[in-house]
């Protein structure tokens, strides 16, 4: 049971928009800790996709965006492409655990 | 270009101690604000943070694994070492080291460690 809750899977057709939610609590996201997102393509290491809630590292397309509100965060992907098929993880810090926490991951399928 | 690479045994027996080394380049753990963390991923499962060491030698551990983990750094060799005692088959996972503190912006390729007799 992950501290941050994500839907196990989402799907969308090419060109569509999908969102992935990340729900936390008052000891992590709700305590004003930032949320970060990672993309993990099959068989590869995770790659930083969004940092500090809504910032994209250099090279990440602007089709990817992040937001945060209260005790949750969201990752939005617009103009869905086949290459976006991957697992996506949110991450934050938890003050009760005094450590970094990940969501359970969401598998994105491009139909 | 920052790079990190994990090394260590691919197979360990139950009750043994695992020692993994993260060798990195293009940054230094002498630099203020820098940290290196270890994260693992059991087959088909989510990412799990294990430990992190800061430039100033401050160390943080996952509460659930604290008693079994030790993280150290060798700044002269640009290495971070993670040891995990009393290994069990449930510890079978890909172990990653990553650069960062609040978030992890560079990751190693990971090393698969299997625990089996």
mmCIF file of C-alpha atoms in Angstrom:
data_model
loop_
_atom_site.group_PDB
_atom_site.id
_atom_site.type_symbol
_atom_site.label_atom_id
_atom_site.label_comp_id
_atom_site.label_asym_id
_atom_site.label_seq_id
_atom_site.Cartn_x
_atom_site.Cartn_y
_atom_site.Cartn_z
ATOM 1 C CA UNK A 1 0.000 0.000 0.000
ATOM 2 C CA UNK A 2 1.723 3.157 -1.229
ATOM 3 C CA UNK A 3 1.558 6.401 0.726
ATOM 4 C CA UNK A 4 0.624 8.226 -2.477
ATOM 5 C CA UNK A 5 -2.354 6.771 -4.340
ATOM 6 C CA UNK A 6 -2.461 6.580 -8.128
ATOM 7 C CA UNK A 7 -4.906 4.787 -10.433
ATOM 8 C CA UNK A 8 -3.366 1.496 -11.568
ATOM 9 C CA UNK A 9 -4.043 2.209 -15.206
ATOM 10 C CA UNK A 10 -5.310 4.803 -17.642
ATOM 11 C CA UNK A 11 -5.729 4.705 -21.383
ATOM 12 C CA UNK A 12 -6.413 6.980 -24.302
ATOM 13 C CA UNK A 13 -6.375 7.124 -28.065
ATOM 14 C CA UNK A 14 -3.623 8.874 -29.973
ATOM 15 C CA UNK A 15 -4.111 12.622 -29.890
ATOM 16 C CA UNK A 16 -6.316 12.541 -26.803
ATOM 17 C CA UNK A 17 -5.661 14.030 -23.369
ATOM 18 C CA UNK A 18 -5.265 11.906 -20.257
ATOM 19 C CA UNK A 19 -4.693 12.796 -16.636
ATOM 20 C CA UNK A 20 -3.143 10.776 -13.846
ATOM 21 C CA UNK A 21 -3.991 11.640 -10.273
ATOM 22 C CA UNK A 22 -1.787 11.335 -7.212
ATOM 23 C CA UNK A 23 -3.570 11.544 -3.872
ATOM 24 C CA UNK A 24 -1.676 12.095 -0.668
ATOM 25 C CA UNK A 25 -2.415 13.318 2.830
ATOM 26 C CA UNK A 26 -1.687 16.026 5.360
ATOM 27 C CA UNK A 27 1.759 14.569 6.034
ATOM 28 C CA UNK A 28 3.025 14.833 2.484
ATOM 29 C CA UNK A 29 1.346 16.765 -0.337
ATOM 30 C CA UNK A 30 -1.011 18.460 2.100
ATOM 31 C CA UNK A 31 1.976 19.563 4.187
ATOM 32 C CA UNK A 32 3.052 21.639 1.209
ATOM 33 C CA UNK A 33 5.752 19.260 0.003
ATOM 34 C CA UNK A 34 6.342 19.371 -3.706
ATOM 35 C CA UNK A 35 5.290 16.636 -6.108
ATOM 36 C CA UNK A 36 7.475 15.221 -8.853
ATOM 37 C CA UNK A 37 6.643 12.844 -11.683
ATOM 38 C CA UNK A 38 8.666 10.142 -13.408
ATOM 39 C CA UNK A 39 8.151 8.232 -16.626
ATOM 40 C CA UNK A 40 9.402 4.661 -16.809
ATOM 41 C CA UNK A 41 9.463 3.113 -20.262
ATOM 42 C CA UNK A 42 9.436 -0.693 -20.352
ATOM 43 C CA UNK A 43 12.737 -2.171 -19.227
ATOM 44 C CA UNK A 44 14.368 1.166 -18.454
ATOM 45 C CA UNK A 45 15.160 3.318 -15.440
ATOM 46 C CA UNK A 46 12.713 6.036 -14.380
ATOM 47 C CA UNK A 47 13.183 9.438 -15.973
ATOM 48 C CA UNK A 48 12.276 12.732 -14.319
ATOM 49 C CA UNK A 49 9.278 14.166 -16.156
ATOM 50 C CA UNK A 50 7.987 16.982 -13.920
ATOM 51 C CA UNK A 51 9.704 18.514 -10.885
ATOM 52 C CA UNK A 52 8.487 20.903 -8.232
ATOM 53 C CA UNK A 53 4.847 20.299 -9.170
ATOM 54 C CA UNK A 54 4.807 21.832 -12.626
ATOM 55 C CA UNK A 55 8.296 22.260 -14.050
ATOM 56 C CA UNK A 56 9.615 20.317 -17.023
ATOM 57 C CA UNK A 57 13.290 19.384 -17.342
ATOM 58 C CA UNK A 58 14.970 20.348 -20.555
ATOM 59 C CA UNK A 59 13.920 18.025 -23.349
ATOM 60 C CA UNK A 60 10.522 17.053 -21.950
ATOM 61 C CA UNK A 61 7.780 18.053 -24.418
ATOM 62 C CA UNK A 62 5.244 20.647 -23.309
ATOM 63 C CA UNK A 63 2.561 18.004 -23.889
ATOM 64 C CA UNK A 64 3.353 16.993 -20.312
ATOM 65 C CA UNK A 65 2.180 19.240 -17.497
ATOM 66 C CA UNK A 66 1.759 18.965 -13.759
ATOM 67 C CA UNK A 67 -0.374 20.619 -11.138
ATOM 68 C CA UNK A 68 -0.886 20.411 -7.398
ATOM 69 C CA UNK A 69 -3.775 21.287 -5.145
ATOM 70 C CA UNK A 70 -4.428 20.647 -1.446
ATOM 71 C CA UNK A 71 -3.555 16.973 -0.863
ATOM 72 C CA UNK A 72 -3.331 15.858 -4.482
ATOM 73 C CA UNK A 73 -1.520 16.382 -7.735
ATOM 74 C CA UNK A 74 -2.130 15.591 -11.379
ATOM 75 C CA UNK A 75 -0.113 14.837 -14.457
ATOM 76 C CA UNK A 76 -1.706 15.732 -17.773
ATOM 77 C CA UNK A 77 -0.588 14.453 -21.144
ATOM 78 C CA UNK A 78 -2.067 16.060 -24.237
ATOM 79 C CA UNK A 79 -1.723 14.957 -27.837
ATOM 80 C CA UNK A 80 -1.159 11.371 -26.730
ATOM 81 C CA UNK A 81 1.451 9.474 -28.727
ATOM 82 C CA UNK A 82 2.324 5.792 -28.897
ATOM 83 C CA UNK A 83 5.723 6.546 -27.369
ATOM 84 C CA UNK A 84 4.004 7.803 -24.208
ATOM 85 C CA UNK A 85 3.018 4.249 -23.309
ATOM 86 C CA UNK A 86 4.843 3.751 -20.014
ATOM 87 C CA UNK A 87 4.469 3.632 -16.252
ATOM 88 C CA UNK A 88 4.191 6.960 -14.454
ATOM 89 C CA UNK A 89 5.053 7.574 -10.799
ATOM 90 C CA UNK A 90 4.479 10.535 -8.528
ATOM 91 C CA UNK A 91 6.866 11.268 -5.658
ATOM 92 C CA UNK A 92 6.912 13.574 -2.671
ATOM 93 C CA UNK A 93 8.264 13.794 0.863
ATOM 94 C CA UNK A 94 6.416 12.567 3.926
ATOM 95 C CA UNK A 95 7.048 14.255 7.236
ATOM 96 C CA UNK A 96 5.565 11.425 9.303
ATOM 97 C CA UNK A 97 7.894 8.915 7.661
ATOM 98 C CA UNK A 98 10.774 11.389 7.421
ATOM 99 C CA UNK A 99 11.478 10.146 3.945
ATOM 100 C CA UNK A 100 10.696 10.212 0.268
ATOM 101 C CA UNK A 101 7.588 8.411 -0.942
ATOM 102 C CA UNK A 102 6.389 7.207 -4.330
ATOM 103 C CA UNK A 103 2.966 6.492 -5.668
ATOM 104 C CA UNK A 104 2.004 2.994 -6.693
ATOM 105 C CA UNK A 105 2.461 3.836 -10.350
ATOM 106 C CA UNK A 106 0.041 4.181 -13.258
ATOM 107 C CA UNK A 107 0.327 2.205 -16.448
ATOM 108 C CA UNK A 108 -0.622 4.271 -19.495
ATOM 109 C CA UNK A 109 -1.902 2.422 -22.533
ATOM 110 C CA UNK A 110 -2.211 4.209 -25.864
ATOM 111 C CA UNK A 111 -5.072 2.528 -27.676
ATOM 112 C CA UNK B 1 26.474 14.918 -18.491
ATOM 113 C CA UNK B 2 25.833 13.418 -15.069
ATOM 114 C CA UNK B 3 25.950 9.631 -15.017
ATOM 115 C CA UNK B 4 25.519 7.046 -12.305
ATOM 116 C CA UNK B 5 26.091 3.313 -12.443
ATOM 117 C CA UNK B 6 25.267 0.630 -9.917
ATOM 118 C CA UNK B 7 27.446 -2.407 -9.347
ATOM 119 C CA UNK B 8 27.333 -5.408 -7.076
ATOM 120 C CA UNK B 9 26.311 -9.046 -6.943
ATOM 121 C CA UNK B 10 23.427 -10.255 -9.054
ATOM 122 C CA UNK B 11 22.686 -13.178 -6.728
ATOM 123 C CA UNK B 12 22.809 -13.330 -2.945
ATOM 124 C CA UNK B 13 21.701 -16.023 -0.552
ATOM 125 C CA UNK B 14 19.099 -15.499 2.173
ATOM 126 C CA UNK B 15 20.570 -14.005 5.377
ATOM 127 C CA UNK B 16 23.600 -12.648 3.515
ATOM 128 C CA UNK B 17 24.541 -8.976 3.396
ATOM 129 C CA UNK B 18 24.183 -7.111 0.104
ATOM 130 C CA UNK B 19 26.717 -4.436 -0.793
ATOM 131 C CA UNK B 20 25.980 -2.183 -3.755
ATOM 132 C CA UNK B 21 28.196 0.552 -5.126
ATOM 133 C CA UNK B 22 27.047 3.600 -7.050
ATOM 134 C CA UNK B 23 29.824 5.184 -9.105
ATOM 135 C CA UNK B 24 29.017 8.585 -10.509
ATOM 136 C CA UNK B 25 30.557 11.294 -12.643
ATOM 137 C CA UNK B 26 30.191 14.987 -13.470
ATOM 138 C CA UNK B 27 29.172 16.002 -9.966
ATOM 139 C CA UNK B 28 30.743 15.858 -6.536
ATOM 140 C CA UNK B 29 29.417 14.930 -3.131
ATOM 141 C CA UNK B 30 31.657 17.651 -1.767
ATOM 142 C CA UNK B 31 29.331 20.238 -3.319
ATOM 143 C CA UNK B 32 26.805 21.849 -1.006
ATOM 144 C CA UNK B 33 23.259 20.697 -1.624
ATOM 145 C CA UNK B 34 24.096 17.490 -3.442
ATOM 146 C CA UNK B 35 22.616 14.138 -2.492
ATOM 147 C CA UNK B 36 22.542 10.574 -3.784
ATOM 148 C CA UNK B 37 19.718 8.198 -3.057
ATOM 149 C CA UNK B 38 18.935 4.523 -3.480
ATOM 150 C CA UNK B 39 15.560 3.346 -4.774
ATOM 151 C CA UNK B 40 14.484 -0.205 -5.528
ATOM 152 C CA UNK B 41 11.765 -1.809 -7.601
ATOM 153 C CA UNK B 42 10.611 -5.359 -7.079
ATOM 154 C CA UNK B 43 9.510 -7.141 -10.286
ATOM 155 C CA UNK B 44 6.219 -5.693 -11.454
ATOM 156 C CA UNK B 45 5.988 -3.419 -8.434
ATOM 157 C CA UNK B 46 6.309 0.269 -7.624
ATOM 158 C CA UNK B 47 9.393 2.282 -6.775
ATOM 159 C CA UNK B 48 10.475 2.240 -3.137
ATOM 160 C CA UNK B 49 12.892 4.783 -1.654
ATOM 161 C CA UNK B 50 15.557 3.192 0.564
ATOM 162 C CA UNK B 51 18.181 5.694 1.658
ATOM 163 C CA UNK B 52 19.815 9.019 0.854
ATOM 164 C CA UNK B 53 23.131 10.619 1.760
ATOM 165 C CA UNK B 54 23.852 14.337 1.591
ATOM 166 C CA UNK B 55 27.057 16.189 0.807
ATOM 167 C CA UNK B 56 27.495 16.925 4.524
ATOM 168 C CA UNK B 57 27.237 13.209 5.402
ATOM 169 C CA UNK B 58 23.700 13.546 6.738
ATOM 170 C CA UNK B 59 21.941 10.224 6.125
ATOM 171 C CA UNK B 60 18.287 9.297 5.855
ATOM 172 C CA UNK B 61 16.727 5.832 5.778
ATOM 173 C CA UNK B 62 13.371 4.327 5.008
ATOM 174 C CA UNK B 63 11.760 3.705 8.415
ATOM 175 C CA UNK B 64 10.696 0.195 7.446
ATOM 176 C CA UNK B 65 14.257 -0.826 6.496
ATOM 177 C CA UNK B 66 16.339 1.416 8.745
ATOM 178 C CA UNK B 67 17.661 -1.400 10.902
ATOM 179 C CA UNK B 68 19.073 -3.201 7.858
ATOM 180 C CA UNK B 69 20.523 -0.347 5.816
ATOM 181 C CA UNK B 70 23.758 1.592 5.870
ATOM 182 C CA UNK B 71 24.686 4.250 3.327
ATOM 183 C CA UNK B 72 28.169 5.717 3.057
ATOM 184 C CA UNK B 73 30.112 7.859 0.629
ATOM 185 C CA UNK B 74 33.667 7.997 -0.659
ATOM 186 C CA UNK B 75 34.056 11.438 -2.148
ATOM 187 C CA UNK B 76 37.557 10.719 -3.426
ATOM 188 C CA UNK B 77 36.232 7.839 -5.532
ATOM 189 C CA UNK B 78 32.893 9.462 -6.429
ATOM 190 C CA UNK B 79 31.069 6.509 -4.948
ATOM 191 C CA UNK B 80 28.140 5.844 -2.662
ATOM 192 C CA UNK B 81 27.783 2.428 -1.038
ATOM 193 C CA UNK B 82 24.596 0.843 0.264
ATOM 194 C CA UNK B 83 24.646 -2.215 2.463
ATOM 195 C CA UNK B 84 21.551 -4.205 3.341
ATOM 196 C CA UNK B 85 21.800 -6.970 5.914
ATOM 197 C CA UNK B 86 19.824 -10.167 6.342
ATOM 198 C CA UNK B 87 18.657 -10.396 2.745
ATOM 199 C CA UNK B 88 15.420 -12.242 2.024
ATOM 200 C CA UNK B 89 13.779 -13.388 -1.218
ATOM 201 C CA UNK B 90 11.318 -10.483 -0.902
ATOM 202 C CA UNK B 91 14.318 -8.165 -1.364
ATOM 203 C CA UNK B 92 14.688 -9.395 -4.940
ATOM 204 C CA UNK B 93 14.533 -6.188 -6.971
ATOM 205 C CA UNK B 94 16.246 -3.814 -9.319
ATOM 206 C CA UNK B 95 18.247 -1.370 -7.234
ATOM 207 C CA UNK B 96 18.801 2.138 -8.576
ATOM 208 C CA UNK B 97 20.986 4.960 -7.377
ATOM 209 C CA UNK B 98 19.978 8.486 -8.294
ATOM 210 C CA UNK B 99 21.257 12.062 -7.992
ATOM 211 C CA UNK B 100 19.080 14.475 -6.112
ATOM 212 C CA UNK B 101 17.535 15.497 -2.829
ATOM 213 C CA UNK B 102 13.968 16.782 -3.186
ATOM 214 C CA UNK B 103 13.637 14.865 -6.446
ATOM 215 C CA UNK B 104 15.860 12.548 -8.461
ATOM 216 C CA UNK B 105 16.926 14.064 -11.734
ATOM 217 C CA UNK B 106 19.499 11.523 -12.846
ATOM 218 C CA UNK B 107 19.269 7.774 -12.427
ATOM 219 C CA UNK B 108 21.565 4.859 -12.947
ATOM 220 C CA UNK B 109 20.504 2.004 -15.199
ATOM 221 C CA UNK B 110 19.760 -0.172 -12.194
ATOM 222 C CA UNK B 111 21.077 -3.557 -11.137
ATOM 223 C CA UNK B 112 18.895 -6.617 -10.613
ATOM 224 C CA UNK B 113 19.606 -8.439 -7.379
ATOM 225 C CA UNK B 114 18.066 -11.866 -6.873
ATOM 226 C CA UNK B 115 17.886 -13.407 -3.417
ATOM 227 C CA UNK B 116 17.790 -17.169 -3.595
ATOM 228 C CA UNK B 117 19.468 -20.149 -2.055
#
